[in-house]
Coordinates of C-alpha atoms and ligand atoms in Angstrom, one line a residue:
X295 CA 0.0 0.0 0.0
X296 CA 3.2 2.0 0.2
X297 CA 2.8 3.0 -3.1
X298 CA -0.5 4.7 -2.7
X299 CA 0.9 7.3 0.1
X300 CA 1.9 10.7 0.0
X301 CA 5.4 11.1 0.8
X302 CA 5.9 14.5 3.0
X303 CA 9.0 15.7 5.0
X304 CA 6.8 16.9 7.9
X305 CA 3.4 16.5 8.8
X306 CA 1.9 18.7 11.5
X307 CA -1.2 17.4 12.6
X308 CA -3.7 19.8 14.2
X309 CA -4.0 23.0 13.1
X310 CA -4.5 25.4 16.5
X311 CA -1.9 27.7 18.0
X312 CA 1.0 25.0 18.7
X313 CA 0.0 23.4 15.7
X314 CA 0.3 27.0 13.0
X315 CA 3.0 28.1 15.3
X316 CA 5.0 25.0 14.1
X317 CA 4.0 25.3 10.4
X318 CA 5.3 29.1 10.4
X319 CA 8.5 28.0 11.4
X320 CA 8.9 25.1 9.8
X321 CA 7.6 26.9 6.4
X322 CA 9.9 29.8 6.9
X323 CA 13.2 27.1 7.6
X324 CA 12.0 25.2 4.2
X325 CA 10.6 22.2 5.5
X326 CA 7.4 22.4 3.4
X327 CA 4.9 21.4 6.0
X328 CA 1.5 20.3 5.8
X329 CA -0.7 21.2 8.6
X330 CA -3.3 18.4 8.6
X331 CA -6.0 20.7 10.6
X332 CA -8.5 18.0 12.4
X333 CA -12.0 18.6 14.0
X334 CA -11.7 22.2 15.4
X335 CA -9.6 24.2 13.0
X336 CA -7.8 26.6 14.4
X337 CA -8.4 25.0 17.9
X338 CA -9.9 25.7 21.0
X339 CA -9.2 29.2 21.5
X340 CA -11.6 30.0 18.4
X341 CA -14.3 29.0 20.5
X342 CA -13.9 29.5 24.4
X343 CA -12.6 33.0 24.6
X344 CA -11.5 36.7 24.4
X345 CA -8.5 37.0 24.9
X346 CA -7.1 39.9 27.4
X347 CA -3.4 38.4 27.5
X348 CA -1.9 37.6 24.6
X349 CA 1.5 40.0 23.8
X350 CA 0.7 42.9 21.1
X351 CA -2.9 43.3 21.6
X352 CA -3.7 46.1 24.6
X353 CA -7.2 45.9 24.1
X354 CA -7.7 42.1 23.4
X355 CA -8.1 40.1 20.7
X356 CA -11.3 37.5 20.1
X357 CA -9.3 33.7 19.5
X358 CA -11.3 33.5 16.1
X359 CA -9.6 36.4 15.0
X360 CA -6.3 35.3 16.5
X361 CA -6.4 32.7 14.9
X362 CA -7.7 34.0 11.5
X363 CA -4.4 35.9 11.6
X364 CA -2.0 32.6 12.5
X365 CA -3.4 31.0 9.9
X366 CA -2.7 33.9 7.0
X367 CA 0.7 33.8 8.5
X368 CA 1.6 29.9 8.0
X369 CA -0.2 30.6 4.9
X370 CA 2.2 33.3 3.7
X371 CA 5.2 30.7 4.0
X372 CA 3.7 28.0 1.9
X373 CA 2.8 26.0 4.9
X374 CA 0.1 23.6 3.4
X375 CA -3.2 23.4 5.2
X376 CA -5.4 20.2 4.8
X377 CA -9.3 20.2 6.1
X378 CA -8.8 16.3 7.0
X379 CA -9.3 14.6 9.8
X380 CA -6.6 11.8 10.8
X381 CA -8.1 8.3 11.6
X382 CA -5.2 6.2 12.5
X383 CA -1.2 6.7 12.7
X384 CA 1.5 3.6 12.8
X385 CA 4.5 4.9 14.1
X386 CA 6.3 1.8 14.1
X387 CA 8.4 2.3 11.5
X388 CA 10.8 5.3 10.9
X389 CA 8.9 6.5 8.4
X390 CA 5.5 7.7 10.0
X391 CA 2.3 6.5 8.4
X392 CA -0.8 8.9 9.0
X393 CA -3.8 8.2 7.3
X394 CA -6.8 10.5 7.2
X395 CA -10.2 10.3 6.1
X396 CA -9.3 11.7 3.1
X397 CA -5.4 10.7 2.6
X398 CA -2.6 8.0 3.5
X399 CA 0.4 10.1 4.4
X400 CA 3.7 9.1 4.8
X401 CA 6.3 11.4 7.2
X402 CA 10.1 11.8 7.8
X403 CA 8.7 13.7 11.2
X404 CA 5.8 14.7 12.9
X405 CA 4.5 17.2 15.4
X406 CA 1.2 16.9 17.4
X407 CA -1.0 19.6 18.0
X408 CA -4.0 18.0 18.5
X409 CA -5.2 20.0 21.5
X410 CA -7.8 18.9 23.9
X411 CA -11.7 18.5 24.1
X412 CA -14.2 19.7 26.6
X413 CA -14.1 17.5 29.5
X414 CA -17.8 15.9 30.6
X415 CA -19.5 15.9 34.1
X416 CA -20.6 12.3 33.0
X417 CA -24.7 12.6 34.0
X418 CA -27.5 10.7 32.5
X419 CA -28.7 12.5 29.1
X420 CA -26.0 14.9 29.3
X421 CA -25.1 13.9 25.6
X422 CA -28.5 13.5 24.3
X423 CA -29.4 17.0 25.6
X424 CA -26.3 18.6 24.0
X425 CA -27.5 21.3 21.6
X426 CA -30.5 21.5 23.5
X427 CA -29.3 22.9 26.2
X428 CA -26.4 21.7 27.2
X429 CA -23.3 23.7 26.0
X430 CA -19.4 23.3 26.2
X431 CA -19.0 27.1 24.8
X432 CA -19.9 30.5 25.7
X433 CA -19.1 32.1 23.1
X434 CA -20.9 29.9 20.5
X435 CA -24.1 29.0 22.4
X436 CA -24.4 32.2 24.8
X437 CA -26.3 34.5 22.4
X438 CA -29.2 31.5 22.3
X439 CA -29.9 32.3 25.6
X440 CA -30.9 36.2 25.8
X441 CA -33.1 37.2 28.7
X442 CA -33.0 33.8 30.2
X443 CA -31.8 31.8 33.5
X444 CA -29.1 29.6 32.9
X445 CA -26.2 28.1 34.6
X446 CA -22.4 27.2 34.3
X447 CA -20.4 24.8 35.9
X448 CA -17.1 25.0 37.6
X449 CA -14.9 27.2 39.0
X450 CA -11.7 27.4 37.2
X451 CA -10.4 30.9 34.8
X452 CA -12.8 29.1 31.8
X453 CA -16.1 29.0 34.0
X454 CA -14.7 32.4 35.7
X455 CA -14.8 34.4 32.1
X456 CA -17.4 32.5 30.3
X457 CA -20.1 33.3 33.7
X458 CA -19.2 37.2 32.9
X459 CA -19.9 36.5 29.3
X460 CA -22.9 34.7 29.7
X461 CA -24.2 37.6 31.6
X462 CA -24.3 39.4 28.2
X463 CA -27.6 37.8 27.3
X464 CA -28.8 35.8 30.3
X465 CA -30.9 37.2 32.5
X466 CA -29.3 35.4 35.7
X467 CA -26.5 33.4 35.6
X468 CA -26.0 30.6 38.7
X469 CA -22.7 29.6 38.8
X470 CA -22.2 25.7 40.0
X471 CA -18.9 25.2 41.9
X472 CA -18.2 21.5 43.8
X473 CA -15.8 23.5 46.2
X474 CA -16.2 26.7 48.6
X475 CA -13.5 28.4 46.6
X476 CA -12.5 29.3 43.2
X477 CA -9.7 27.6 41.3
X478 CA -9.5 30.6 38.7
X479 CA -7.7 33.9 39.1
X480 CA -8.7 36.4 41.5
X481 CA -9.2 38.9 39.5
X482 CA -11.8 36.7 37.2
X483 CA -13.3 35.9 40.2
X484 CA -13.9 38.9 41.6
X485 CA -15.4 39.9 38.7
X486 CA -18.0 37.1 38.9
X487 CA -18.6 37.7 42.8
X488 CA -19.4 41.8 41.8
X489 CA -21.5 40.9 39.2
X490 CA -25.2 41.4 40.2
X491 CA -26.6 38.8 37.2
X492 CA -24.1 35.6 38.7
X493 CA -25.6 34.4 41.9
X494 CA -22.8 31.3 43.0
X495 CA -24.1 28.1 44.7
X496 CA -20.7 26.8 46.3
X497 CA -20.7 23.2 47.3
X498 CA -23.0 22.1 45.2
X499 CA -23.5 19.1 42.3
X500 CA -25.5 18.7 39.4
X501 CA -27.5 15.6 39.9
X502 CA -29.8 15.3 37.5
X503 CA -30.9 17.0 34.1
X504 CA -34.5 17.6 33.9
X505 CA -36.7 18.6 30.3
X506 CA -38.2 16.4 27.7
X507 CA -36.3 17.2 24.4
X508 CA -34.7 20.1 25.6
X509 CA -33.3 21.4 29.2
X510 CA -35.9 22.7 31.4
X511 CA -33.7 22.4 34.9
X512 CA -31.3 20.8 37.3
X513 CA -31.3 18.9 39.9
X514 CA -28.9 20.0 42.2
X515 CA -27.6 19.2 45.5
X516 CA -25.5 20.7 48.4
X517 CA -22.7 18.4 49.0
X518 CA -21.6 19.6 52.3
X519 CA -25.4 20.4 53.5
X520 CA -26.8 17.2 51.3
X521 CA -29.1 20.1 50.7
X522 CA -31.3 19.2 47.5
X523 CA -33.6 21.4 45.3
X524 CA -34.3 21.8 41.6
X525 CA -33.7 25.2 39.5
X526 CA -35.9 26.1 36.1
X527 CA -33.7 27.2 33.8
X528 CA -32.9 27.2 29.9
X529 CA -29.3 26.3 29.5
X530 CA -26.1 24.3 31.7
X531 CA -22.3 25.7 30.4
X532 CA -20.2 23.0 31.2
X533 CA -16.6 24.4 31.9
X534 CA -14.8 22.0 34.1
X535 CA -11.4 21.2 31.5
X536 CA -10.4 19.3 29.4
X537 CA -8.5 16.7 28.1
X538 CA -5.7 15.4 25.9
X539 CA -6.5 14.7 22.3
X540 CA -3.8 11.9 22.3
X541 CA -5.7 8.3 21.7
X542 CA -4.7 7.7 18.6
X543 CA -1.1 7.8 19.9
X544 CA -0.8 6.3 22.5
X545 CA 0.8 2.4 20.9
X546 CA 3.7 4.1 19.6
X547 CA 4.8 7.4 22.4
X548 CA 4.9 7.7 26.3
X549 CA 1.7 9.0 27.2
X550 CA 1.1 9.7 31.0
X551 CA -1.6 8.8 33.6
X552 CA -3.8 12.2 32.6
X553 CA -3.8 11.0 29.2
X554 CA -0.9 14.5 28.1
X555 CA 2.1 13.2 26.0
X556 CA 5.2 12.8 28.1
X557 CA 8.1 15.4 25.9
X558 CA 11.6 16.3 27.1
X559 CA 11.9 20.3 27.4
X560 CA 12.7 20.2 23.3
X561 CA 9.1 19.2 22.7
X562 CA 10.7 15.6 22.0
X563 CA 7.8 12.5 22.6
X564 CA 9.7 9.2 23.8
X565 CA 10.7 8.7 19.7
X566 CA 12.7 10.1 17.8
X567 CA 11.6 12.0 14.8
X568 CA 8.2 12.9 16.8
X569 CA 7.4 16.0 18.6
X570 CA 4.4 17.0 20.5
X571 CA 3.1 20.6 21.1
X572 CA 0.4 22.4 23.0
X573 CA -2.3 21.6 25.2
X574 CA -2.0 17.5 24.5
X575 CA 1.4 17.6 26.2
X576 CA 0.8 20.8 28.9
X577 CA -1.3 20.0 31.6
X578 CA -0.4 23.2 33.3
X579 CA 0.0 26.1 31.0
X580 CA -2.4 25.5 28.6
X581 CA -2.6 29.1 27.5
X582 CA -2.1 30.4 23.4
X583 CA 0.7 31.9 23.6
X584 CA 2.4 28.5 25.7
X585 CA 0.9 26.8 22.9
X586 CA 2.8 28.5 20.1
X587 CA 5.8 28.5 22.0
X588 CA 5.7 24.8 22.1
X589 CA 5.0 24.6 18.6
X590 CA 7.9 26.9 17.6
X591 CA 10.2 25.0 19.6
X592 CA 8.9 21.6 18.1
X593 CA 9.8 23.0 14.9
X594 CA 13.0 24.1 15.4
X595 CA 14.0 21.0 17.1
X596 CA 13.1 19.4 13.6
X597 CA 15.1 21.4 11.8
X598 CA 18.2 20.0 13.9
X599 CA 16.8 16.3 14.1
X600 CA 17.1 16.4 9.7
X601 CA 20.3 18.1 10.1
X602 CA 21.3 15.3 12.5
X603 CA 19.8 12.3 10.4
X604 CA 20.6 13.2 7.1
Ligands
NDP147 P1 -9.3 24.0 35.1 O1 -8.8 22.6 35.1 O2 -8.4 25.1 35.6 O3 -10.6 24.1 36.0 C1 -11.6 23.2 36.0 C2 -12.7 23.5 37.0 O4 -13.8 22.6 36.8 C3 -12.2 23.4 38.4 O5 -12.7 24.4 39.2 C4 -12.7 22.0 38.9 O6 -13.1 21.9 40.2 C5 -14.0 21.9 38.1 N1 -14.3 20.5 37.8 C6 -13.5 19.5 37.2 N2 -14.2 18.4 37.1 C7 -15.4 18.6 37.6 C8 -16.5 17.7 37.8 N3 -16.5 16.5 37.4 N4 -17.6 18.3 38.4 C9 -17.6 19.6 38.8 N5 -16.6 20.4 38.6 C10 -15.5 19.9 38.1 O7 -9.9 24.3 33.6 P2 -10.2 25.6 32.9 O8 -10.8 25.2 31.6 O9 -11.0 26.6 33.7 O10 -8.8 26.3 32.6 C11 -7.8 25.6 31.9 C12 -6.5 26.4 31.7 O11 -6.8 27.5 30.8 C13 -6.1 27.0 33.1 O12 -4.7 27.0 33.1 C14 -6.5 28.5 33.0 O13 -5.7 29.4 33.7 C15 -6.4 28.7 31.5 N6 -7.4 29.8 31.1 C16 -7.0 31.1 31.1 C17 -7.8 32.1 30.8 C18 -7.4 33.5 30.8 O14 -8.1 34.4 30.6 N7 -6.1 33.7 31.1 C19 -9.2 31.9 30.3 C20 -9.6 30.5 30.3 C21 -8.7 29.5 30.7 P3 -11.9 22.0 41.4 O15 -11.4 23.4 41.4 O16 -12.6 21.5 42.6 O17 -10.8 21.0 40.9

């Protein structure tokens, strides 16, 4: 089947900040790379957020623009972008085999990027009720629910920003939190405790999503108090993480007990001639410009691992 594949010095797979960071660099050092750009092009950030802290923009920039912007730039350099999404990888082999639903590649190197997903509270229907209620993004969903009561879950910087947001349209925003204090900022969350429109219920669960087709309310319940009580209300925002985009990996490369790749500080995975970037190898930062750092770095160690194998 050899024959059939596309032979490419470097494939980047997923196309969000780590993963364009890495195709501008390796474009400009003349690696022609092709950014194969997955589910969520441009990644995450073109969906969850504003962005108040990215270098070079004073008064913020959305992630869609951002992004927008990242991608002209790879673009510039002759980086190849391809709408594909990859289906399986064999990396037994020194040369890399990546087949998509569209293409069979074949690699001298390769650089994850694929990012990370929405994490899931894991209740009955929460699936089935997805679009119809239940959302895993302000900034997509939140203009569905003007004027009415919703909620959002958790109470890290994501459910911290996105509460504010929500407040935009909603008429009253509770915020759901498992603990009695906030993992985000202080800053964000002083923002959400002065904000007249967030009422926050601390110590307390969703048990239970009510509504026949579509939410109509939650069953909730005080986990310190055992408290229980229902709340009528349109919409649940779900912001309680993420996690690692790094399945389809995880025969060939160290991956560790959260699911992120295990790198060396040179973006290195545990074999040679692959490189991982952004959130599916940073459970800690897991900020933009982090991102494209990683993904700059992963492409300049390539540059050095051809120099070194050639
Ligand atoms: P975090 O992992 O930081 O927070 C997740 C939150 O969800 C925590 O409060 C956690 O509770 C809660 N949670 C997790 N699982 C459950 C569950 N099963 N049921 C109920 N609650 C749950 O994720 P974020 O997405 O908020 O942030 C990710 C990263 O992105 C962080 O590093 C953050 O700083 C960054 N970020 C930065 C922004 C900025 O403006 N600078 C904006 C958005 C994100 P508990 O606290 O009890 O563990």
């Amino acid at each position: 089947m050899t024959e059939n594949r596309k032979k490419e010095k470097l494939v980047i797979i997923g196309g969000g900040p780590a993963g364009l960071s890495a195709a501008i660099y390796a474009a400009r050092a003349g690696l022609d790379p092709v950014v194969i750009n997955g589910p969520e092009p441009g990644g995450q950030i073109t969906t969850t957020s504003e962005l108040e802290n990215y270098p070079g923009f004073p008064g913020g920039i959305g992630g869609f623009d951002l992004m927008q912007k990242v991608t002209e730039q790879a673009l510039s350099f002759d980086a190849r972008l391809e709408y594909e999404i990859v289906e399986k990888v064999d990396f037994k082999k020194r040369e890399f085999l990546i087949d998509t639903d569209m293409t069979n590649y074949q690699a001298e190197a390769v650089i994850i990027a694929t990012g990370a997903e929405p994490r899931m509270l894991g209740l009955d229907r929460e699936n089935e009720l997805r679009g119809s209620g239940i959302s895993y993004c302000a900034t997509c969903d939140g203009a569905f629910f003007r004027n009415k009561e919703i909620a959002i879950v958790g109470g890290g910087d994501t459910a911290l920003w996105e509460a504010t947001f929500l407040t935009k349209f909603a008429s009253k925003v509770y915020l759901l939190h498992r603990r009695d204090e906030f993992r985000g900022t202080k800053i964000l969350g002083d923002r959400v405790k002065a904000n007249e429109k967030i009422e926050i219920l601390w110590n307390t669960e969703i048990k239970e999503l009510t509504g026949e087709n579509k939410l109509s309310g939650i069953n909730v319940e005080n986990n310190k108090t055992n408290e229980a009580y229902h709340i009528d209300l349109s919409g649940v925002f779900i912001a309680i993480g993420h996690k690692p985009r790094s399945g389809l990996f995880k025969d060939f490369i160290d991956i560790d007990q959260g699911g992120y790749i295990i790198t060396d500080a040179k973006q290195q995975t545990s074999l040679a001639g692959v490189y991982a970037a952004g959130d599916v190898q940073d459970d800690v930062y897991r900020q933009v410009i982090t991102a494209a750092a990683s993904g700059a770095k992963a492409a300049m160690q390539i540059e050095k691992y051809f120099a070194s194998v050639e």
